Amino acid sequence: MKKINLILLFFILTTLGFSQQILLKNLRFNGNPPQMVIDVEGNIKPKYNINYDEQNRYLFVEFLNTKASSELKNKTINGSYVKSVKIRKYSNSTGVFIFFKNNINYSASYWSNPTRFVLNFDKNKAKKEYTIVVDAGHGGKDPGATGFNKYHEKDIALRITRYLKTSLEKDFNVIMTRNNDSFISLSNRPKTGNKAKADFFVSVHLNANSSSQGSGADVFYFSRTESDYAKKVAIFENSVGSKFGENVDDITLIMGQLFYNKNKEISAKIAQDLINSYSKRLKMRNRGAHGANFAVLRGFDGPGILVEAGFITNSSDISKLKQSRYQKLAAEEIAKAIKRHFY
Ligand SMILES: [Zn+2]
């Protein structure tokens, strides 16, 4: 009886805890496709639990009944995906924490010959929810305002919107009304957005003044009522229509009263938020946010703003806005203000 008990005990202990732990030999990364590989000794594929923490962007894999070789130690990886890897040894298992720079999608499986655990990962391609229309003012035969050193409004506006497209594309679908030096009528600009059922419209311009003293940035939103100053700016921007044979009065307000109120509220909020951060970041005079009757905003079926990025007739403003560094800064601030509203 004693002998049988001892044999039984031996079998129970072997199956429970004293069975040989499988050795995780080595941990490595491949770049293309991005993957993490753990080489396992022998032919047995140890069971594992896997859990992804989206909030803190790390993946935890626990390999049961394994031990880690000294080669499998904490490593820091300066790849484009992985920030660091930490190994934790538990009594009967090994934990591997992989910290990612951005959220990822992953898949894990064992491969044979030699036995290895392969973790494939890729950038999380979340579906973009919102569409933004980016509109560079003027273009083609319409140069817009011409200012200091003969800079044209249409050229600088286009350069800012190209950077704006890049900045926004990380979080939004982006439609540009023009991406080259072409003429687009005022009525066709909002139409492009309406057709795509876009969520927001942003038009980029540069202000002008007969005196070189006027300086700074403004952000406008559509409003039926307007101040004298806002009216003056809107008259200039709307005059493109009549100058090139278009009757801007034909661009009617297609939103109903409720939508008008709601869109005005959203647009004014974004305009105010943007002008504050924009003027600070570009160290430009803050001329404020104003409601005005801009034809290009009136025709869009949703909230929108028109940014006067600075004065093309002012040497200080244009010395900044002619540089790609400042064009990029301007674009970043516009993109950030839009993002702050939508996310
Ligand atoms: Zn303009």
Coordinates of C-alpha atoms and ligand atoms in Angstrom, one line a residue:
M1 CA 0.0 0.0 0.0
K2 CA 2.8 2.4 0.9
K3 CA 4.5 1.8 -2.4
I4 CA 1.3 2.4 -4.4
N5 CA 0.7 5.6 -2.4
L6 CA 4.2 6.8 -3.1
I7 CA 3.8 6.1 -6.8
L8 CA 0.5 7.9 -6.9
L9 CA 2.0 10.9 -5.1
F10 CA 4.9 11.0 -7.5
F11 CA 2.5 11.1 -10.5
I12 CA 0.3 13.8 -8.9
L13 CA 3.3 16.0 -8.1
T14 CA 4.7 15.5 -11.6
T15 CA 1.5 16.5 -13.3
L16 CA 0.8 19.4 -10.9
G17 CA 4.0 21.4 -10.4
F18 CA 7.1 19.4 -10.7
S19 CA 6.7 18.7 -14.4
Q20 CA 9.6 20.3 -16.3
Q21 CA 9.1 24.0 -17.1
I22 CA 9.5 24.9 -20.8
L23 CA 12.3 27.3 -21.5
L24 CA 11.6 30.6 -23.3
K25 CA 15.0 31.1 -24.9
N26 CA 15.1 34.4 -26.6
L27 CA 13.0 37.4 -27.6
R28 CA 13.4 39.4 -30.8
F29 CA 11.6 41.8 -33.1
N30 CA 11.2 41.9 -36.9
G31 CA 10.4 45.0 -38.7
N32 CA 8.6 43.9 -41.8
P33 CA 5.9 42.9 -41.0
P34 CA 6.2 44.3 -37.5
Q35 CA 6.3 41.3 -35.1
M36 CA 7.7 40.0 -31.8
V37 CA 9.1 36.5 -31.7
I38 CA 9.8 34.4 -28.7
D39 CA 11.9 31.2 -29.4
V40 CA 10.8 28.2 -27.3
E41 CA 13.0 25.3 -26.5
G42 CA 11.8 21.8 -27.7
N43 CA 8.6 21.0 -29.4
I44 CA 6.0 21.8 -26.7
K45 CA 4.0 25.0 -27.2
P46 CA 3.2 26.3 -23.7
K47 CA -0.3 27.6 -23.0
Y48 CA -0.6 31.3 -22.8
N49 CA -3.1 34.0 -21.7
I50 CA -3.1 37.3 -23.6
N51 CA -4.7 40.6 -22.7
Y52 CA -4.5 44.0 -24.3
D53 CA -4.9 47.2 -22.3
E54 CA -6.0 49.8 -24.8
Q55 CA -6.0 52.7 -22.3
N56 CA -2.4 52.2 -21.3
R57 CA -1.4 50.7 -24.6
Y58 CA 0.3 47.5 -23.4
L59 CA -0.1 43.9 -24.2
F60 CA 0.4 41.3 -21.5
V61 CA 1.2 37.7 -22.4
E62 CA 1.5 35.1 -19.6
F63 CA 3.2 31.8 -20.6
L64 CA 2.1 29.0 -18.3
N65 CA 4.5 26.5 -17.0
T66 CA 7.6 28.2 -18.4
K67 CA 10.8 29.7 -17.2
A68 CA 12.7 32.5 -18.8
S69 CA 16.3 32.1 -19.9
S70 CA 18.7 34.9 -18.9
E71 CA 18.6 36.0 -22.5
L72 CA 15.0 36.9 -22.1
K73 CA 15.5 39.9 -20.0
N74 CA 14.0 43.4 -19.9
K75 CA 14.8 45.2 -23.1
T76 CA 14.1 48.6 -24.5
I77 CA 13.3 48.8 -28.2
N78 CA 13.5 52.0 -30.1
G79 CA 11.3 50.8 -32.9
S80 CA 8.5 52.8 -34.5
Y81 CA 5.9 50.7 -32.6
V82 CA 7.3 49.4 -29.4
K83 CA 8.4 51.6 -26.5
S84 CA 9.7 48.9 -24.1
V85 CA 9.4 45.3 -23.0
K86 CA 9.4 44.0 -19.5
I87 CA 9.7 40.4 -18.4
R88 CA 8.3 39.2 -15.1
K89 CA 9.2 35.8 -13.6
Y90 CA 6.5 34.1 -11.6
S91 CA 6.8 30.8 -9.8
N92 CA 5.3 28.8 -12.6
S93 CA 5.0 31.1 -15.5
T94 CA 6.6 34.0 -17.3
G95 CA 4.9 37.4 -18.0
V96 CA 5.8 39.5 -21.0
F97 CA 4.6 43.1 -21.0
I98 CA 5.0 44.9 -24.4
F99 CA 4.4 48.7 -24.2
F100 CA 3.4 50.3 -27.5
K101 CA 3.7 53.9 -28.6
N102 CA 0.2 53.9 -30.2
N103 CA -2.7 51.6 -30.1
I104 CA -2.3 48.5 -32.2
N105 CA -4.2 45.6 -33.6
Y106 CA -2.6 42.2 -32.9
S107 CA -2.7 38.5 -33.6
A108 CA -0.7 35.8 -31.9
S109 CA 0.1 32.2 -32.8
Y110 CA 2.7 29.5 -32.5
W111 CA 4.9 28.5 -35.4
S112 CA 6.9 25.3 -35.7
N113 CA 10.4 24.3 -36.7
P114 CA 11.8 25.8 -34.7
T115 CA 9.0 26.3 -32.1
R116 CA 8.3 30.0 -31.6
F117 CA 5.6 32.3 -30.4
V118 CA 4.8 35.0 -33.0
L119 CA 3.0 38.2 -32.2
N120 CA 2.0 40.2 -35.2
F121 CA 0.9 43.8 -34.7
D122 CA -0.1 46.7 -36.8
K123 CA -1.3 50.3 -36.3
N124 CA -4.9 50.5 -35.2
K125 CA -6.7 51.6 -38.3
A126 CA -9.7 53.1 -36.6
K127 CA -12.4 54.3 -39.0
K128 CA -12.4 58.1 -39.2
E129 CA -15.8 59.4 -38.2
Y130 CA -15.9 63.0 -39.4
T131 CA -15.2 64.7 -42.7
I132 CA -13.7 68.2 -42.9
V133 CA -13.7 70.4 -46.0
V134 CA -10.5 72.4 -46.3
D135 CA -10.9 75.4 -48.6
A136 CA -8.0 77.6 -49.8
G137 CA -9.4 81.0 -50.6
H138 CA -9.3 82.4 -54.2
G139 CA -7.0 80.7 -56.8
G140 CA -6.3 80.7 -60.6
K141 CA -7.4 84.0 -62.2
D142 CA -8.4 85.3 -58.8
P143 CA -5.3 86.1 -56.8
G144 CA -7.2 87.5 -53.8
A145 CA -5.5 90.3 -52.0
T146 CA -2.0 91.2 -53.2
G147 CA 0.2 92.7 -50.6
F148 CA 3.7 93.4 -49.3
N149 CA 6.4 92.3 -51.8
K150 CA 3.6 91.2 -54.2
Y151 CA 2.7 88.1 -52.2
H152 CA -0.7 86.7 -53.4
E153 CA -3.3 85.7 -50.9
K154 CA -4.2 82.6 -53.1
D155 CA -0.6 81.2 -52.8
I156 CA -0.1 81.5 -49.1
A157 CA -3.7 80.3 -48.4
L158 CA -3.0 77.2 -50.5
R159 CA 0.2 76.4 -48.7
I160 CA -1.4 76.7 -45.3
T161 CA -4.3 74.4 -46.4
R162 CA -1.9 71.8 -47.7
Y163 CA -0.3 71.6 -44.2
L164 CA -3.8 71.7 -42.7
K165 CA -4.8 68.6 -44.8
T166 CA -1.7 66.8 -43.4
S167 CA -2.5 67.8 -39.8
L168 CA -6.2 66.9 -40.0
E169 CA -5.7 63.6 -41.9
K170 CA -4.6 61.8 -38.7
D171 CA -8.1 62.1 -37.3
F172 CA -10.4 63.1 -40.1
N173 CA -11.4 62.4 -43.6
V174 CA -10.3 65.6 -45.5
I175 CA -11.7 67.0 -48.7
M176 CA -9.9 70.0 -50.4
T177 CA -11.9 72.3 -52.6
R178 CA -8.6 73.0 -54.5
N179 CA -5.1 71.5 -54.1
N180 CA -3.5 73.6 -56.9
D181 CA -3.7 77.1 -58.4
S182 CA -7.2 76.7 -60.0
F183 CA -10.2 79.0 -59.9
I184 CA -13.3 77.7 -58.1
S185 CA -16.5 79.7 -57.8
L186 CA -17.7 80.6 -54.4
S187 CA -20.9 78.5 -54.9
N188 CA -19.0 75.4 -55.8
R189 CA -16.8 75.4 -52.7
P190 CA -19.6 74.6 -50.2
K191 CA -21.3 72.3 -52.7
T192 CA -18.3 70.0 -52.6
G193 CA -18.8 69.7 -48.9
N194 CA -22.5 69.3 -49.0
K195 CA -22.2 66.5 -51.5
A196 CA -19.9 64.6 -49.2
K197 CA -22.1 65.3 -46.2
A198 CA -19.1 66.8 -44.5
D199 CA -19.2 67.8 -40.9
F200 CA -17.2 71.0 -40.9
F201 CA -16.0 73.6 -43.4
V202 CA -12.8 75.6 -42.9
S203 CA -11.8 78.3 -45.4
V204 CA -8.3 79.9 -45.2
H205 CA -7.7 83.5 -46.3
L206 CA -5.4 86.5 -45.6
N207 CA -6.6 89.8 -44.7
A208 CA -5.7 93.1 -46.4
N209 CA -5.8 96.8 -45.6
S210 CA -5.0 99.9 -47.7
S211 CA -2.7 100.9 -44.8
S212 CA 0.2 98.6 -44.0
Q213 CA -0.5 99.2 -40.3
G214 CA -3.4 96.7 -40.0
S215 CA -2.1 93.5 -38.6
G216 CA -3.2 90.3 -36.8
A217 CA -5.5 87.3 -37.3
D218 CA -9.3 87.0 -37.2
V219 CA -11.6 84.0 -37.3
F220 CA -15.1 84.4 -38.8
Y221 CA -18.2 82.3 -38.6
F222 CA -21.5 82.7 -40.5
S223 CA -24.0 85.0 -39.0
R224 CA -26.9 87.0 -40.4
T225 CA -26.0 89.8 -38.2
E226 CA -22.6 91.4 -38.4
S227 CA -20.4 94.2 -37.0
D228 CA -19.2 97.0 -39.4
Y229 CA -15.7 95.5 -39.4
A230 CA -16.9 92.0 -40.1
K231 CA -19.2 93.3 -42.8
K232 CA -16.2 95.0 -44.5
V233 CA -14.2 91.8 -44.6
A234 CA -17.1 89.8 -45.8
I235 CA -17.8 92.3 -48.6
F236 CA -14.2 91.9 -49.9
E237 CA -14.3 88.1 -49.8
N238 CA -17.8 88.0 -51.3
S239 CA -16.8 90.4 -54.1
V240 CA -14.9 87.5 -55.8
G241 CA -18.3 86.4 -57.0
S242 CA -19.4 89.5 -58.8
K243 CA -15.8 90.1 -60.1
F244 CA -15.9 86.8 -61.9
G245 CA -19.5 86.9 -63.1
E246 CA -21.2 85.0 -60.2
N247 CA -24.2 86.4 -58.3
V248 CA -23.3 85.5 -54.7
D249 CA -26.9 86.3 -53.6
D250 CA -27.8 83.0 -55.4
I251 CA -25.9 81.2 -52.7
T252 CA -28.7 80.8 -50.3
L253 CA -28.7 79.7 -46.7
I254 CA -29.9 76.1 -46.9
M255 CA -30.0 75.4 -43.2
G256 CA -33.3 75.9 -41.4
Q257 CA -33.6 78.1 -38.3
L258 CA -32.8 75.4 -35.8
F259 CA -29.7 74.3 -37.7
Y260 CA -28.7 77.9 -38.2
N261 CA -28.7 78.5 -34.4
K262 CA -26.9 75.3 -33.6
N263 CA -24.3 75.7 -36.3
K264 CA -23.7 79.3 -35.4
E265 CA -23.2 78.3 -31.7
I266 CA -20.7 75.6 -32.7
S267 CA -18.9 77.7 -35.2
A268 CA -18.6 80.7 -32.9
K269 CA -17.2 78.5 -30.1
I270 CA -14.5 77.0 -32.4
A271 CA -13.7 80.4 -33.8
Q272 CA -13.2 81.9 -30.4
D273 CA -11.1 79.0 -29.2
L274 CA -9.0 79.0 -32.4
I275 CA -8.2 82.8 -32.4
N276 CA -7.0 82.6 -28.9
S277 CA -4.6 79.7 -29.4
Y278 CA -3.6 80.8 -32.9
S279 CA -2.6 84.4 -32.0
K280 CA -0.6 83.1 -29.0
R281 CA 1.2 80.4 -30.9
L282 CA 2.0 82.7 -33.9
K283 CA 2.6 85.7 -31.7
M284 CA 0.2 87.7 -33.8
R285 CA -2.4 90.3 -32.8
N286 CA -5.7 88.7 -31.7
R287 CA -8.4 90.5 -33.7
G288 CA -11.1 88.3 -32.3
A289 CA -13.9 86.0 -33.6
H290 CA -16.7 87.6 -35.5
G291 CA -20.0 86.6 -37.1
A292 CA -20.4 87.8 -40.7
N293 CA -22.3 87.0 -43.9
F294 CA -19.7 85.1 -45.9
A295 CA -21.2 83.6 -49.0
V296 CA -18.8 80.6 -48.9
L297 CA -20.0 79.7 -45.3
R298 CA -23.6 80.5 -46.0
G299 CA -23.8 77.8 -48.7
F300 CA -22.5 75.0 -46.5
D301 CA -24.9 72.8 -44.7
G302 CA -23.1 72.7 -41.3
P303 CA -20.8 74.6 -39.0
G304 CA -17.8 76.3 -40.5
I305 CA -15.2 79.0 -40.0
L306 CA -13.2 81.4 -42.2
V307 CA -9.7 82.1 -41.0
E308 CA -8.0 85.3 -41.9
A309 CA -4.5 84.0 -41.1
G310 CA -2.9 87.5 -41.0
F311 CA -2.5 90.6 -43.1
I312 CA -0.8 90.2 -46.4
T313 CA -0.3 94.0 -46.4
N314 CA 1.6 94.0 -43.1
S315 CA 5.3 93.4 -43.3
S316 CA 5.5 91.7 -39.8
D317 CA 2.6 89.3 -40.5
I318 CA 3.8 88.4 -44.0
S319 CA 7.4 87.9 -42.9
K320 CA 6.0 85.0 -40.8
L321 CA 3.3 83.6 -43.1
K322 CA 5.7 83.5 -46.2
Q323 CA 7.7 80.9 -44.3
S324 CA 6.8 77.2 -44.3
R325 CA 7.5 77.0 -40.6
Y326 CA 4.8 79.5 -39.8
Q327 CA 2.4 78.1 -42.4
K328 CA 2.8 74.8 -40.6
L329 CA 2.2 76.3 -37.2
A330 CA -0.9 78.1 -38.5
A331 CA -2.2 74.8 -39.9
E332 CA -1.5 72.9 -36.7
E333 CA -3.4 75.4 -34.6
I334 CA -6.4 75.3 -36.9
A335 CA -6.3 71.5 -36.9
K336 CA -6.0 71.4 -33.1
A337 CA -9.0 73.7 -32.5
I338 CA -11.2 71.5 -34.9
K339 CA -10.0 68.4 -33.1
R340 CA -10.7 69.8 -29.7
H341 CA -14.3 70.3 -30.7
F342 CA -14.9 66.9 -32.4
Y343 CA -13.0 64.6 -29.9
Ligands
ZN1 ZN -9.7 86.1 -49.3

